[in-house]
JSON list of C-alpha atoms in Angstrom, two decimals:
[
{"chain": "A", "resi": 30, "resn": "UNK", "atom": "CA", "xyz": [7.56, 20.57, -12.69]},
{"chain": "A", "resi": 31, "resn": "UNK", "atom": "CA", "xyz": [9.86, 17.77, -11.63]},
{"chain": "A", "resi": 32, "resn": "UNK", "atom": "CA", "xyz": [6.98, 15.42, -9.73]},
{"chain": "A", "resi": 33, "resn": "UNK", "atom": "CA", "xyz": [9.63, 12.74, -8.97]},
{"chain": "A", "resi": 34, "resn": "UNK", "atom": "CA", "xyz": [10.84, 15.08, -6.12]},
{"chain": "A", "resi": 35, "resn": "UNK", "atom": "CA", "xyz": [7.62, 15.57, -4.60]},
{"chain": "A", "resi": 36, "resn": "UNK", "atom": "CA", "xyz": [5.89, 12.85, -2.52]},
{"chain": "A", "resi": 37, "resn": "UNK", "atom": "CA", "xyz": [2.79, 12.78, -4.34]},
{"chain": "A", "resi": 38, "resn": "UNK", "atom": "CA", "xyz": [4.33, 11.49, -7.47]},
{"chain": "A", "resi": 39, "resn": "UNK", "atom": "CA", "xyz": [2.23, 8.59, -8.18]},
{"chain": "A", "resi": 40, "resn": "UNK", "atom": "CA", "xyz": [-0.70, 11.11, -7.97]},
{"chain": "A", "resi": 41, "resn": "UNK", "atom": "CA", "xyz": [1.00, 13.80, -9.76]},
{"chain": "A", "resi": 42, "resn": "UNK", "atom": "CA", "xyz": [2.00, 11.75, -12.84]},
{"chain": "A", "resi": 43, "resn": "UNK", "atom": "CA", "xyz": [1.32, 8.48, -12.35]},
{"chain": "A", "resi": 44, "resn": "UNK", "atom": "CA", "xyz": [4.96, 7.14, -12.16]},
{"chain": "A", "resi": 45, "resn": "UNK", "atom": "CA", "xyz": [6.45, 5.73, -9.54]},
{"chain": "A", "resi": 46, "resn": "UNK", "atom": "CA", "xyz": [9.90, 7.30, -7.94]},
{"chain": "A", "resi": 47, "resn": "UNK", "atom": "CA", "xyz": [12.22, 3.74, -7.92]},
{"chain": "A", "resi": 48, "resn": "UNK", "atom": "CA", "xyz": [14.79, 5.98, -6.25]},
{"chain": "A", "resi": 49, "resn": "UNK", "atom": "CA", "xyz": [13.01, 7.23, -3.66]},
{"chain": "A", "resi": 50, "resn": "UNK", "atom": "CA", "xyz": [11.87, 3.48, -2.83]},
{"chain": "A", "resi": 51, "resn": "UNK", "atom": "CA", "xyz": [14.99, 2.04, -2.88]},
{"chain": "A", "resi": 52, "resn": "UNK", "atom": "CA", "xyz": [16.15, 5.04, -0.53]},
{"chain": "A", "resi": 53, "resn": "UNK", "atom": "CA", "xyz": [13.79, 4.05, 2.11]},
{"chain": "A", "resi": 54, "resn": "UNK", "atom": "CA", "xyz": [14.15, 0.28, 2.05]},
{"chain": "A", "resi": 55, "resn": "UNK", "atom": "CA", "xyz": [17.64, 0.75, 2.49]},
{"chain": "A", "resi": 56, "resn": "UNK", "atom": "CA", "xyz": [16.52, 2.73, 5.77]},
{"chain": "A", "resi": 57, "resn": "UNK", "atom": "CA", "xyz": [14.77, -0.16, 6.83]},
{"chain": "A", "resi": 58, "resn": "UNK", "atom": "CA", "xyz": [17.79, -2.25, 6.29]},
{"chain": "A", "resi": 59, "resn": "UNK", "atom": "CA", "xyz": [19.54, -0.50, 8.57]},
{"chain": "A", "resi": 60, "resn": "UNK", "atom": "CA", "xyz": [17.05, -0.88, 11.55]},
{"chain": "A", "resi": 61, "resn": "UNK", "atom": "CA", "xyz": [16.08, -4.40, 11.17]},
{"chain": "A", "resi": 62, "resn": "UNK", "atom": "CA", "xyz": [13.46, -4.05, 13.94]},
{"chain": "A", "resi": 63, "resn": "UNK", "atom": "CA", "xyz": [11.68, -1.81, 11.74]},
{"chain": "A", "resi": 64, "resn": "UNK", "atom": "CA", "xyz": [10.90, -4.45, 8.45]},
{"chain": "A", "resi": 65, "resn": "UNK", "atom": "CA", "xyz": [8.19, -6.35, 10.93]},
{"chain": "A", "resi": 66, "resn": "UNK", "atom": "CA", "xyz": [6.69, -3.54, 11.46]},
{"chain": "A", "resi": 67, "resn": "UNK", "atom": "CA", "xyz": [6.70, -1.63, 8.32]},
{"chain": "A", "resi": 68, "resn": "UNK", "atom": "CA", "xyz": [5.86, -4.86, 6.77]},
{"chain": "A", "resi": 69, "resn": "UNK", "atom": "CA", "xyz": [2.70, -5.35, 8.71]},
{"chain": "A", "resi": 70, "resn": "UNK", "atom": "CA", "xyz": [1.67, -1.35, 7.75]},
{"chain": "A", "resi": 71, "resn": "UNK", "atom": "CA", "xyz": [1.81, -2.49, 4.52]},
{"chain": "A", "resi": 72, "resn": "UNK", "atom": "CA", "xyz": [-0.59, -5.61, 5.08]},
{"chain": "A", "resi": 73, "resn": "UNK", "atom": "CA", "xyz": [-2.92, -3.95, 7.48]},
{"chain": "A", "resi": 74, "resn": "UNK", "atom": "CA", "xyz": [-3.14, -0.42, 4.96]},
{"chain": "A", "resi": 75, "resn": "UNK", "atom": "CA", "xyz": [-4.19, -3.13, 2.07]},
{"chain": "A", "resi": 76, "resn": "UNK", "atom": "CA", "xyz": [-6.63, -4.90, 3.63]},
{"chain": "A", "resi": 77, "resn": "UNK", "atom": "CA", "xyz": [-8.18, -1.87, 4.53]},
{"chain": "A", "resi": 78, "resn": "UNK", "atom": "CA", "xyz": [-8.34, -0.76, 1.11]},
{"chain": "A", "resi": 79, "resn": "UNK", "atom": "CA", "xyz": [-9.44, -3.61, -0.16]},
{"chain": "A", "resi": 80, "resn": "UNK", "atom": "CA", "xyz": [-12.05, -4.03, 2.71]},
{"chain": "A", "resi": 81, "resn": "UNK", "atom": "CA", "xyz": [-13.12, -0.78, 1.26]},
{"chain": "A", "resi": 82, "resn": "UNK", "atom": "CA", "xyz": [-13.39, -2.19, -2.00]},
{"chain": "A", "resi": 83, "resn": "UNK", "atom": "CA", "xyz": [-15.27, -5.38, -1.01]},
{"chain": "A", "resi": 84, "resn": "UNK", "atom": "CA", "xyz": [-18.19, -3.08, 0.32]},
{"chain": "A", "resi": 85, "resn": "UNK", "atom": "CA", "xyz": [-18.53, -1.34, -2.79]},
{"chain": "A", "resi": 86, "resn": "UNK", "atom": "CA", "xyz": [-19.00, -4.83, -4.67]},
{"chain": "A", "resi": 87, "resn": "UNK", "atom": "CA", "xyz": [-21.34, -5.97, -1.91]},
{"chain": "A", "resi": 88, "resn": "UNK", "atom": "CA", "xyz": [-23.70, -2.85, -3.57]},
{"chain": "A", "resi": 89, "resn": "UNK", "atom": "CA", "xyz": [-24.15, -5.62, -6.27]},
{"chain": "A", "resi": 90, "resn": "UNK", "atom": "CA", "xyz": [-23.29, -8.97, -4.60]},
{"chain": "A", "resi": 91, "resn": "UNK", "atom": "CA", "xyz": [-24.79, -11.42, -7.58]},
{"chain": "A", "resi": 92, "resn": "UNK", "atom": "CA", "xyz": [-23.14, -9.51, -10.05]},
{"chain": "A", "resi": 93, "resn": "UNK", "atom": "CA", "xyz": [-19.71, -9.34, -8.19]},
{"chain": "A", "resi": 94, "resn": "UNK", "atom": "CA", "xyz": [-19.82, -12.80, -6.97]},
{"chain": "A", "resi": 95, "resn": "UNK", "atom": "CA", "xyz": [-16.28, -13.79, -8.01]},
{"chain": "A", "resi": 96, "resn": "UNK", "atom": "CA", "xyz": [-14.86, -9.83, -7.55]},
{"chain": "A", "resi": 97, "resn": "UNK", "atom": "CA", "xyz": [-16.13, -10.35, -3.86]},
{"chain": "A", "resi": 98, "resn": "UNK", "atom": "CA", "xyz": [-14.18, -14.00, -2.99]},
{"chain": "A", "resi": 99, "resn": "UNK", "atom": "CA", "xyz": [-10.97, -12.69, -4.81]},
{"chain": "A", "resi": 100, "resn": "UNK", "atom": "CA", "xyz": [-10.66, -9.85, -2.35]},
{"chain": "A", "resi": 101, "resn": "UNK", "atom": "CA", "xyz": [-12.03, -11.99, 0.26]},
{"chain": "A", "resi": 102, "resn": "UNK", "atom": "CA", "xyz": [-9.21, -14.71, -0.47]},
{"chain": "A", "resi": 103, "resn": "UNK", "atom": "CA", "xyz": [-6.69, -11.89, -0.98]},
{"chain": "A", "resi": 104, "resn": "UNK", "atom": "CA", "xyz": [-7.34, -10.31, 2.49]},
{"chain": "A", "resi": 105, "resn": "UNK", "atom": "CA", "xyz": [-7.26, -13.82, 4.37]},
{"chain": "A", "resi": 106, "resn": "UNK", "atom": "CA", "xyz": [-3.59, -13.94, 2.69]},
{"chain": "A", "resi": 107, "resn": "UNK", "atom": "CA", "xyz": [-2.51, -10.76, 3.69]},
{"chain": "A", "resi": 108, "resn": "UNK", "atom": "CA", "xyz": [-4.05, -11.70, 7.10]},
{"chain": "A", "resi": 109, "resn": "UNK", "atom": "CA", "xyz": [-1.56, -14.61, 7.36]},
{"chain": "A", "resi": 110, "resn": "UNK", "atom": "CA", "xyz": [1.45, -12.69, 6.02]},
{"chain": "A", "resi": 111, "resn": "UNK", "atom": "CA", "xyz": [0.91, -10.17, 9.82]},
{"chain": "A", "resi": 112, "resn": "UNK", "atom": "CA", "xyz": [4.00, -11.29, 11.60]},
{"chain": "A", "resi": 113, "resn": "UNK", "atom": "CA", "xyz": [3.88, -10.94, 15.85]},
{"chain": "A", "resi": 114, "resn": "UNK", "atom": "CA", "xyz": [6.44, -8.14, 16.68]},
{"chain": "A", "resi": 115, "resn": "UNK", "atom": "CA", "xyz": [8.06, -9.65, 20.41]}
]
């Protein structure tokens, strides 16, 4: 099974497919409109995940002290990296 076809690759065999990234940023390219957007996706998708991540170290706050202000410090820069779409 070829996995770099299928979507899922990253799941499927733990590589990522460089062509298949490099095919949609090029898309983006050609719709400029779209890289604010996308862009924020991206930012708003990974502080979600790491939001999600915080909460699980917040099961053991004392012991994740410094596991809990890295995320914290890494959301607050994603935060400032949201551009306003006019």
């Amino acid at each position: 099974m070829n996995c770099h076809k299928n979507h899922d690759c990253l799941d499927t065999c733990g590589v990522l497919n460089l062509e298949e990234l490099e095919k949609k940023a090029n898309r983006t390219i050609e719709f400029p409109q779209l890289a604010p957007l996308t862009g924020n996706a991206i930012a708003l998708f990974t502080m979600f995940v790491l939001q999600e991540i915080v909460e699980q170290q917040a099961a053991n706050p004392i012991a994740n002290f410094a596991n809990i202000i890295q995320l914290s410090n890494s959301i607050a820069s994603l935060n400032s990296s949201i551009k306003t779409i006019q």
